[in-house]
mmCIF file of C-alpha atoms and ligand atoms in Angstrom:
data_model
loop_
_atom_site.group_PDB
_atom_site.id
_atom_site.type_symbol
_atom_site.label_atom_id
_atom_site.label_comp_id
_atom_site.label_asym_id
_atom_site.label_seq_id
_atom_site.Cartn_x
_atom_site.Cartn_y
_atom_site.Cartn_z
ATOM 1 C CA UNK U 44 184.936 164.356 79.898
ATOM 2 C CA UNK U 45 182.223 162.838 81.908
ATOM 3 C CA UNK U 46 178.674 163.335 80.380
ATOM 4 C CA UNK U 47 176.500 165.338 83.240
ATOM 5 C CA UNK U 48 173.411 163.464 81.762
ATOM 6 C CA UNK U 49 174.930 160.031 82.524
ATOM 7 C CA UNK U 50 173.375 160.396 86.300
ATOM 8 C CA UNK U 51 169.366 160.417 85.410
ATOM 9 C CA UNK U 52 167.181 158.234 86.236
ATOM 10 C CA UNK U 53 165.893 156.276 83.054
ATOM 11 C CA UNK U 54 162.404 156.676 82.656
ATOM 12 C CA UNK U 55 160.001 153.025 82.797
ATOM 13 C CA UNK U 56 156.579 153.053 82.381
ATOM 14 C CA UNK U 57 154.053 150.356 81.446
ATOM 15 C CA UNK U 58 150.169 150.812 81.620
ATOM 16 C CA UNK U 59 149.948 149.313 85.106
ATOM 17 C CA UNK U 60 152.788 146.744 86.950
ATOM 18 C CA UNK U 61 153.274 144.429 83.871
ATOM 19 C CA UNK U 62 156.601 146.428 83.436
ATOM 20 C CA UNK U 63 158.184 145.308 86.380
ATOM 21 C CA UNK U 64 159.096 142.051 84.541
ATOM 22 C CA UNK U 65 161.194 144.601 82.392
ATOM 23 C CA UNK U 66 162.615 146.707 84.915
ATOM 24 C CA UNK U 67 163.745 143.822 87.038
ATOM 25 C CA UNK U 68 165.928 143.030 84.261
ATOM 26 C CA UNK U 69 167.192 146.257 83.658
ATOM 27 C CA UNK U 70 167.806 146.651 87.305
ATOM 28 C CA UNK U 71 169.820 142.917 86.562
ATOM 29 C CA UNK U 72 171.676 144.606 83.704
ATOM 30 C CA UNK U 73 172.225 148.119 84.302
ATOM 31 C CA UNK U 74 173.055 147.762 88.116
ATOM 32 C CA UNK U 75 174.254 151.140 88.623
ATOM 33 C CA UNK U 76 171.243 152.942 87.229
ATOM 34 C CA UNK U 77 168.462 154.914 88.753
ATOM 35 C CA UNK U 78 165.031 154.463 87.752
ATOM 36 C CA UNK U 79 161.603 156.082 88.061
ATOM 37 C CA UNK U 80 158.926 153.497 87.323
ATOM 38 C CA UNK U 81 155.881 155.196 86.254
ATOM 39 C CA UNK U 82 152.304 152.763 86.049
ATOM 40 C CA UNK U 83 149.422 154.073 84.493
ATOM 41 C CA UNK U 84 146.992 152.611 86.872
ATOM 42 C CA UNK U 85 144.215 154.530 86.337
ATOM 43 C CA UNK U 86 143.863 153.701 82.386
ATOM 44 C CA UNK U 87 144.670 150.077 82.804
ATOM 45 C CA UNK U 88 144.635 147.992 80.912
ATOM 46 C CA UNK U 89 145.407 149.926 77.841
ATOM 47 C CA UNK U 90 144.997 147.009 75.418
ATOM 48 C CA UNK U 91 141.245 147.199 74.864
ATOM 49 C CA UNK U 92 141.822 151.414 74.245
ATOM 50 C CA UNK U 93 141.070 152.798 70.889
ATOM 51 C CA UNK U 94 144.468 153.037 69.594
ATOM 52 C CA UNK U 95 144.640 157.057 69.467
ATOM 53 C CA UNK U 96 143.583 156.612 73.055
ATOM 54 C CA UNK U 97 146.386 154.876 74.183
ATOM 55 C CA UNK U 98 149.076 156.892 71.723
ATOM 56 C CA UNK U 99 147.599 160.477 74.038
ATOM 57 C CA UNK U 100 147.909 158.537 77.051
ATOM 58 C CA UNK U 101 151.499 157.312 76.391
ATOM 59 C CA UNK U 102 152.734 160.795 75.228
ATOM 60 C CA UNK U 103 151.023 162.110 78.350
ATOM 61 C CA UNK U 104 153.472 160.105 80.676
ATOM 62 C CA UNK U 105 156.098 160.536 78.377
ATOM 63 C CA UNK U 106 155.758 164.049 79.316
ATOM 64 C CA UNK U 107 155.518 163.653 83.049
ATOM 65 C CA UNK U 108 158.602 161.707 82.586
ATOM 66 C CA UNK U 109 161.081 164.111 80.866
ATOM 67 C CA UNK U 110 160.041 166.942 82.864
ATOM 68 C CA UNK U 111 161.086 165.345 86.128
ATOM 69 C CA UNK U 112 164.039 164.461 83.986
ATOM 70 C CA UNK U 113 165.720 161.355 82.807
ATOM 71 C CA UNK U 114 168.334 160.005 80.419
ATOM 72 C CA UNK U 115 166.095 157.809 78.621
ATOM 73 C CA UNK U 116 162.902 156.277 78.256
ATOM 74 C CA UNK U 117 161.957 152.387 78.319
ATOM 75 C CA UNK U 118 157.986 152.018 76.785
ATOM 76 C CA UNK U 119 157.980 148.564 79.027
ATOM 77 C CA UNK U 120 154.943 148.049 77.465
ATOM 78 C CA UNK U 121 154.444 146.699 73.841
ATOM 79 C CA UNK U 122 150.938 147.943 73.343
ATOM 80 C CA UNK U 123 152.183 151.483 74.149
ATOM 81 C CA UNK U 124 155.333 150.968 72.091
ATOM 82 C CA UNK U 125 152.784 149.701 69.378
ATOM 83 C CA UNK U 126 150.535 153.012 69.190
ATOM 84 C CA UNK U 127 153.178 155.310 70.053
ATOM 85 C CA UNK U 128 156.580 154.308 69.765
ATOM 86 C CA UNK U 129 157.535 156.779 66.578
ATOM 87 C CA UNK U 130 155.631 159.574 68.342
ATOM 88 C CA UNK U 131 157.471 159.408 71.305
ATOM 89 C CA UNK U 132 160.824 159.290 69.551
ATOM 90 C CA UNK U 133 160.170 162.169 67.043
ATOM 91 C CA UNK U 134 159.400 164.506 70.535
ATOM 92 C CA UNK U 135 163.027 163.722 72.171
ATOM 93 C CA UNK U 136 166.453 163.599 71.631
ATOM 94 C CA UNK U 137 167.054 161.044 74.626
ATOM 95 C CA UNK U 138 167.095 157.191 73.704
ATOM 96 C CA UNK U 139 163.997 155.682 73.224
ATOM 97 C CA UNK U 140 163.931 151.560 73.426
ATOM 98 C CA UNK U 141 159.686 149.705 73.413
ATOM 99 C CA UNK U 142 158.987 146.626 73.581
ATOM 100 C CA UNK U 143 157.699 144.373 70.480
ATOM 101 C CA UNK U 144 157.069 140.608 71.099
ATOM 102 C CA UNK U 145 159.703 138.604 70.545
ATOM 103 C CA UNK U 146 158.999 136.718 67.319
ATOM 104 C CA UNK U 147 162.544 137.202 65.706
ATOM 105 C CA UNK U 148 163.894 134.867 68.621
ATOM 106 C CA UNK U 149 161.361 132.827 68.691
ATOM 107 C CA UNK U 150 162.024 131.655 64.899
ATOM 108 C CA UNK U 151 165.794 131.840 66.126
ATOM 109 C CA UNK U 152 164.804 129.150 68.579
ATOM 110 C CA UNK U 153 163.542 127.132 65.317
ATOM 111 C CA UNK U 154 161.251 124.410 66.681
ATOM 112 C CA UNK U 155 159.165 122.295 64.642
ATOM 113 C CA UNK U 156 155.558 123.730 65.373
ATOM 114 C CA UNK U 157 153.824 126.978 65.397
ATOM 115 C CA UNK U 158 154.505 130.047 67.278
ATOM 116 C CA UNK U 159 151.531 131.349 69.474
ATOM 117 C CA UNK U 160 152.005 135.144 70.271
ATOM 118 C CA UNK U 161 150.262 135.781 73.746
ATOM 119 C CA UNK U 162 148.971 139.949 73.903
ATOM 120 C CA UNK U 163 146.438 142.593 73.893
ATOM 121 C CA UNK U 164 143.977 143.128 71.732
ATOM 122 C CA UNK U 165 145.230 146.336 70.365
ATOM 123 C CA UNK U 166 149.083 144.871 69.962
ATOM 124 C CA UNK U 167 147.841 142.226 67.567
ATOM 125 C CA UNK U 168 145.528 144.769 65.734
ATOM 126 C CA UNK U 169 149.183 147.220 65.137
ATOM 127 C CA UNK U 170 150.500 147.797 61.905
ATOM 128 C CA UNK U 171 153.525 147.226 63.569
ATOM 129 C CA UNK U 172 152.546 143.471 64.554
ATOM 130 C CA UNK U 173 151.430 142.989 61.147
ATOM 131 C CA UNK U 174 154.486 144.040 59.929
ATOM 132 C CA UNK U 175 156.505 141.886 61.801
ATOM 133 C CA UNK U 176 154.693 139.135 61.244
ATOM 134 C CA UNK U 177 154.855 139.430 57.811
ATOM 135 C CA UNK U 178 158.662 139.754 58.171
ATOM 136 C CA UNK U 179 159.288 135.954 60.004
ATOM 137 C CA UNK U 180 155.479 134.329 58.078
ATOM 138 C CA UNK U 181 158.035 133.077 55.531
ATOM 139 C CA UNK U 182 159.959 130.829 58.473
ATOM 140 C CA UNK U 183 157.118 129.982 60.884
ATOM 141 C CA UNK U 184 153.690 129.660 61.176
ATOM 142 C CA UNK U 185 152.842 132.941 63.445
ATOM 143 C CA UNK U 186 149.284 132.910 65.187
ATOM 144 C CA UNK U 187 147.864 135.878 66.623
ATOM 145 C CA UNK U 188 146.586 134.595 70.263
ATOM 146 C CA UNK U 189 144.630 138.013 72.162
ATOM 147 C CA UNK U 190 143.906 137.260 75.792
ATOM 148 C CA UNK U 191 141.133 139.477 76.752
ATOM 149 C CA UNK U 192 140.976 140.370 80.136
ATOM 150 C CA UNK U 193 144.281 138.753 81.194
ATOM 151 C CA UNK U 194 145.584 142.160 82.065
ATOM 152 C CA UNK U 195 143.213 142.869 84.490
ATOM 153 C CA UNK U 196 143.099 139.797 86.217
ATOM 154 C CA UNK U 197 146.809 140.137 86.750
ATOM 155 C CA UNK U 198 146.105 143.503 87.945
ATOM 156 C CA UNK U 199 143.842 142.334 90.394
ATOM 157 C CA UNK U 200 145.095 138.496 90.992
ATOM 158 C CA UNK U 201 148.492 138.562 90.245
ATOM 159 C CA UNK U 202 149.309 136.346 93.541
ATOM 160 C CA UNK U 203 145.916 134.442 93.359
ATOM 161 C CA UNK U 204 147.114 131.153 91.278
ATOM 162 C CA UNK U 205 144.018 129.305 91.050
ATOM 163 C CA UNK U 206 142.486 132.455 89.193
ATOM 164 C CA UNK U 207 145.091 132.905 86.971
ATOM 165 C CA UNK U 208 145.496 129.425 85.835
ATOM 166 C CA UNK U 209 141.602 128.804 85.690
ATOM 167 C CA UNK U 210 141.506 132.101 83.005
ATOM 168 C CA UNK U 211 144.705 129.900 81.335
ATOM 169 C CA UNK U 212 143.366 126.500 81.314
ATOM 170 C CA UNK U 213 139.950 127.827 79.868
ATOM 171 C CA UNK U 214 141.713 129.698 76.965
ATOM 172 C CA UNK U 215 144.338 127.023 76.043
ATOM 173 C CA UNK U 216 141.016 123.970 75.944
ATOM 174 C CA UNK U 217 140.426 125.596 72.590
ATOM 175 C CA UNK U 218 144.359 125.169 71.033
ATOM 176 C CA UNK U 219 145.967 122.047 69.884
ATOM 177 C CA UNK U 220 149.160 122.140 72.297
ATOM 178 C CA UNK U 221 150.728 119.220 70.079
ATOM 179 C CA UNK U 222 150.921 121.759 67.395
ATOM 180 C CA UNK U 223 153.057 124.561 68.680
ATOM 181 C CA UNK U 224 156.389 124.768 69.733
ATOM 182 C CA UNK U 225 157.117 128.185 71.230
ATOM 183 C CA UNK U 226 154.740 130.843 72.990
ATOM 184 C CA UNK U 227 155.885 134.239 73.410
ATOM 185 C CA UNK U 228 154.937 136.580 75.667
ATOM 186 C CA UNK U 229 153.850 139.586 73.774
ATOM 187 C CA UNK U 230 152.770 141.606 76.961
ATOM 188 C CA UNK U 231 154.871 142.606 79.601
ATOM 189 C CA UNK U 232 152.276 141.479 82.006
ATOM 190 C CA UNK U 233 152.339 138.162 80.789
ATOM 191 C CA UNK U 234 155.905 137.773 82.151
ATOM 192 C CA UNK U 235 155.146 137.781 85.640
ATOM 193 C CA UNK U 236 152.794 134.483 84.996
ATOM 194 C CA UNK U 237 155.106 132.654 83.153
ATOM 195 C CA UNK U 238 155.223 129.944 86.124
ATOM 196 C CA UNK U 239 151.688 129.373 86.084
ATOM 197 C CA UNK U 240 151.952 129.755 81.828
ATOM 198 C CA UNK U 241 154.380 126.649 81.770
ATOM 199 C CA UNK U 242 152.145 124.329 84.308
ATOM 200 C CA UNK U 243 148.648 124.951 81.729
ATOM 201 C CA UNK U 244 150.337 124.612 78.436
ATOM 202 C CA UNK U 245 153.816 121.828 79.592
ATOM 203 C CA UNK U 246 157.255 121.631 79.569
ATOM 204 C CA UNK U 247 157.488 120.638 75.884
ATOM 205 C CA UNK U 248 156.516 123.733 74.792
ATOM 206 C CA UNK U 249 159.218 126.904 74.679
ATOM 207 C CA UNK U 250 157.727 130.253 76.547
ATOM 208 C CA UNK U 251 160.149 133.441 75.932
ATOM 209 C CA UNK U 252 159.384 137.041 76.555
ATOM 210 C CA UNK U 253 161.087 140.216 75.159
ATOM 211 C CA UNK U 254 162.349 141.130 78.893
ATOM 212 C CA UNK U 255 166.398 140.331 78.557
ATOM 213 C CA UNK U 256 166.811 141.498 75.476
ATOM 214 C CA UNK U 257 165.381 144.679 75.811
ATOM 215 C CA UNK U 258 167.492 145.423 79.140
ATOM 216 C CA UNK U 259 170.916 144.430 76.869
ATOM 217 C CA UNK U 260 169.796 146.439 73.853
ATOM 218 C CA UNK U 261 169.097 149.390 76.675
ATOM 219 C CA UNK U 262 172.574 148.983 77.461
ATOM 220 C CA UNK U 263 174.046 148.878 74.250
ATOM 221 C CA UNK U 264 171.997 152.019 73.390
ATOM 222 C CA UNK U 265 173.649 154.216 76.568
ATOM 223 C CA UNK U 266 176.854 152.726 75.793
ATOM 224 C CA UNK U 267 176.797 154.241 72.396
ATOM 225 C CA UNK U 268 175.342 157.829 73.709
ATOM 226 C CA UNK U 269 177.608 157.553 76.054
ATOM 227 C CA UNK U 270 175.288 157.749 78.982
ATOM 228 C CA UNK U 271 176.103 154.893 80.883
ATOM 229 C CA UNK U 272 176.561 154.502 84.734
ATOM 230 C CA UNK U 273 179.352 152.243 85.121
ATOM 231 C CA UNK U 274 178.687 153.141 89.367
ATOM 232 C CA UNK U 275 182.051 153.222 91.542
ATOM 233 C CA UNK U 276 183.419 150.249 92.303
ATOM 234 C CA UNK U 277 182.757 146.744 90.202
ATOM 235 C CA UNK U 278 181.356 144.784 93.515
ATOM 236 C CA UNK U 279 177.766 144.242 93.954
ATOM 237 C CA UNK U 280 176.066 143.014 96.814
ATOM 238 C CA UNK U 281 173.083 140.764 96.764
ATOM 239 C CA UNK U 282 169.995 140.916 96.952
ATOM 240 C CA UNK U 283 170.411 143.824 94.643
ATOM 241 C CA UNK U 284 169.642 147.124 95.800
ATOM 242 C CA UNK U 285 167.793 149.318 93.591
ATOM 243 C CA UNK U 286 167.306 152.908 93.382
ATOM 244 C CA UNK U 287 163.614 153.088 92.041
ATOM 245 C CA UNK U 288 161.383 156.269 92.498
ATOM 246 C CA UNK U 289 157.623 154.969 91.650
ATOM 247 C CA UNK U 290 154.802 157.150 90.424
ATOM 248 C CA UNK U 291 151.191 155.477 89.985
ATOM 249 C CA UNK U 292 148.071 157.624 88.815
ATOM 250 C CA UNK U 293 145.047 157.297 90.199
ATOM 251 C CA UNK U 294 146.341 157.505 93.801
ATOM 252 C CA UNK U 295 146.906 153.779 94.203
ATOM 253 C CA UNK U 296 149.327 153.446 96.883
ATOM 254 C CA UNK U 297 149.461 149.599 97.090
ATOM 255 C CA UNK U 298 150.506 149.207 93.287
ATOM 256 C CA UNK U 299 154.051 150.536 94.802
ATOM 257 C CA UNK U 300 153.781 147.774 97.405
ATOM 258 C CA UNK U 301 153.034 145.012 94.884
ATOM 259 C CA UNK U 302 155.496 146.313 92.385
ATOM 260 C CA UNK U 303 158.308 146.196 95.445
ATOM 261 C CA UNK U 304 157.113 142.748 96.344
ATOM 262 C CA UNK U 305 157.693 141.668 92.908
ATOM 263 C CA UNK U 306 160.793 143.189 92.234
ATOM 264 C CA UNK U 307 161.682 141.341 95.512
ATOM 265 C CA UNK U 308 160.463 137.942 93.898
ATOM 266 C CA UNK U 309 163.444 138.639 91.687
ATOM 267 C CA UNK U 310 166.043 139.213 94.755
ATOM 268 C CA UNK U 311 165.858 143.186 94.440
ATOM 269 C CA UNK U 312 165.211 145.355 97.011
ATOM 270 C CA UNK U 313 164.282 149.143 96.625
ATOM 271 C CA UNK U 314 166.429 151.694 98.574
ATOM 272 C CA UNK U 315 164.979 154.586 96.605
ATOM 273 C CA UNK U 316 162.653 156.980 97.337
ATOM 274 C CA UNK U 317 159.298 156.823 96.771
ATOM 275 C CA UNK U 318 156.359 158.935 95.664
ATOM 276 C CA UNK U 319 153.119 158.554 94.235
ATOM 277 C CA UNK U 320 151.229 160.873 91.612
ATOM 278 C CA UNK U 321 147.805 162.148 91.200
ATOM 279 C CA UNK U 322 148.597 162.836 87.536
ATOM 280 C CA UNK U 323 145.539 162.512 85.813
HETATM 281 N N1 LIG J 276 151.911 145.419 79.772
HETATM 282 C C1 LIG J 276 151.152 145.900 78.639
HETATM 283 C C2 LIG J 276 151.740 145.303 77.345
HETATM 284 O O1 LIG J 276 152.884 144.889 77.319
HETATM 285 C C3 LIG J 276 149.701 145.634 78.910
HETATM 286 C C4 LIG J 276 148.809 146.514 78.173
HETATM 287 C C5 LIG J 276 147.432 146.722 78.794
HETATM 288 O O2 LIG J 276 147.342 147.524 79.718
HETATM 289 O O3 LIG J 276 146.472 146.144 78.270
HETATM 290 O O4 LIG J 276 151.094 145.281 76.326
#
């Protein structure tokens, strides 16, 4: 018997459009899904937040989220999933999946120098960071890299290249590129400057994100619950469309416009509706 459940929307939200690099690949894995997109625009950036600040804030659009109604809940956002994660969980019975920076693959990928994990502030001050670096310290040397203010410019300048990659080259002067073998991208924001990452730091050096495996490990999970949307017939037309409904607080109507014009970087296009909060 089918499971009524299996068509909500699953539930996205990231502190501002940083976790549109996730959803684009959950959109790429889980074609057949709906989506509400939810960016916390008026608390951005979350990562220089007192940590209990940014646990209330994610329960509060955790909230918002599972009374509209959804399936699940992707935290595309690892400085939420850091502060909040086991909250969040403990108040549902739908899946839960965050986002933690992908150090396990980067060992995997076992170059021969350092790893440099790219985030927050407040992700690299976690117990939860601490505690997965203390799981991999034994196979790679794991340095803690925070990029202060990086969120915001992205916010502001995500299509401005020259500001972007004058904040990079000024913060990678100071590290000793020779030395490390893999960067990853421990905030979701990060992955929508990965371009501009590669040209500062080279092509020697490896630059992963969390992104694809979190959209397969979101599948597995509905698999498993048995709450996945297998859609009607196999084919699929490209560009992909998508059915995304986006919420913003604050009242910031063009963060829906840049968030469509980057899922449309990616060759999706958004048939859904859209709406916009003044959740506050
Ligand atoms: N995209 C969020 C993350 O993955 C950014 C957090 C912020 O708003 O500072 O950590």
């Amino acid at each position: 018997m089918n499971n009524p459940k299996v068509n909500l929307p699953i539930g996205v939200f990231d502190s501002g459009i940083g976790g549109i690099s996730v959803l684009a690949d959950l959109i790429k894995t889980l074609p057949y899904e709906k989506f509400i997109y939810y960016a916390d625009t008026l608390y951005s950036p979350y990562g220089i937040r007192p940590e209990d600040t940014v646990r209330s804030l994610s329960i509060k659009v955790a909230e918002f989220l599972s009374f509209i109604g959804i399936k699940s809940l992707v935290v595309a956002c690892n400085t939420a999933t850091s502060a909040a994660i086991y909250e969040i969980r403990r108040m549902y019975t739908f899946p839960v999946i965050g986002m933690e920076p992908a150090v396990k693959p980067a060992v995997k990928l076992g170059g021969k120098g350092k790893i440099l994990v790219m985030a927050t502030p407040l992700t690299l001050k976690s117990k939860k960071f601490h505690e997965l670096m203390h799981s991999y310290k034994r196979f790679a040397d794991i340095i803690p890299f925070p990029c202060e203010k990086l969120v915001e410019i992205i916010e502001q300048d995500h299509a401005d290249r020259r500001v972007i990659e004058d904040y990079l080259s000024r913060v990678f002067s100071s590290i000793d590129k020779e030395h490390i073998s893999t960067i990853v991208l421990g905030c979701t924001h990060y992955a929508l400057i990965k371009k501009e990452i590669l040209k500062i730091v080279g092509n020697n050096i490896n630059v992963i994100d969390g992104n694809s495996g979190t959209a397969r490990q979101v599948k597995t999970v509905l698999q498993k619950e048995h709450l996945l949307n297998n859609g009607m017939s196999g084919k699929l037309s490209y560009p992909l469309k998508a059915n995304v409904r986006f919420y913003v607080s604050g009242n910031k109507k063009e963060v829906i416009t840049t968030c469509k014009q980057l899922l449309q970087n990616e060759g999706i296009v958004c048939s859904g509706e859209f709406s916009l909060s003044h959740y506050s």
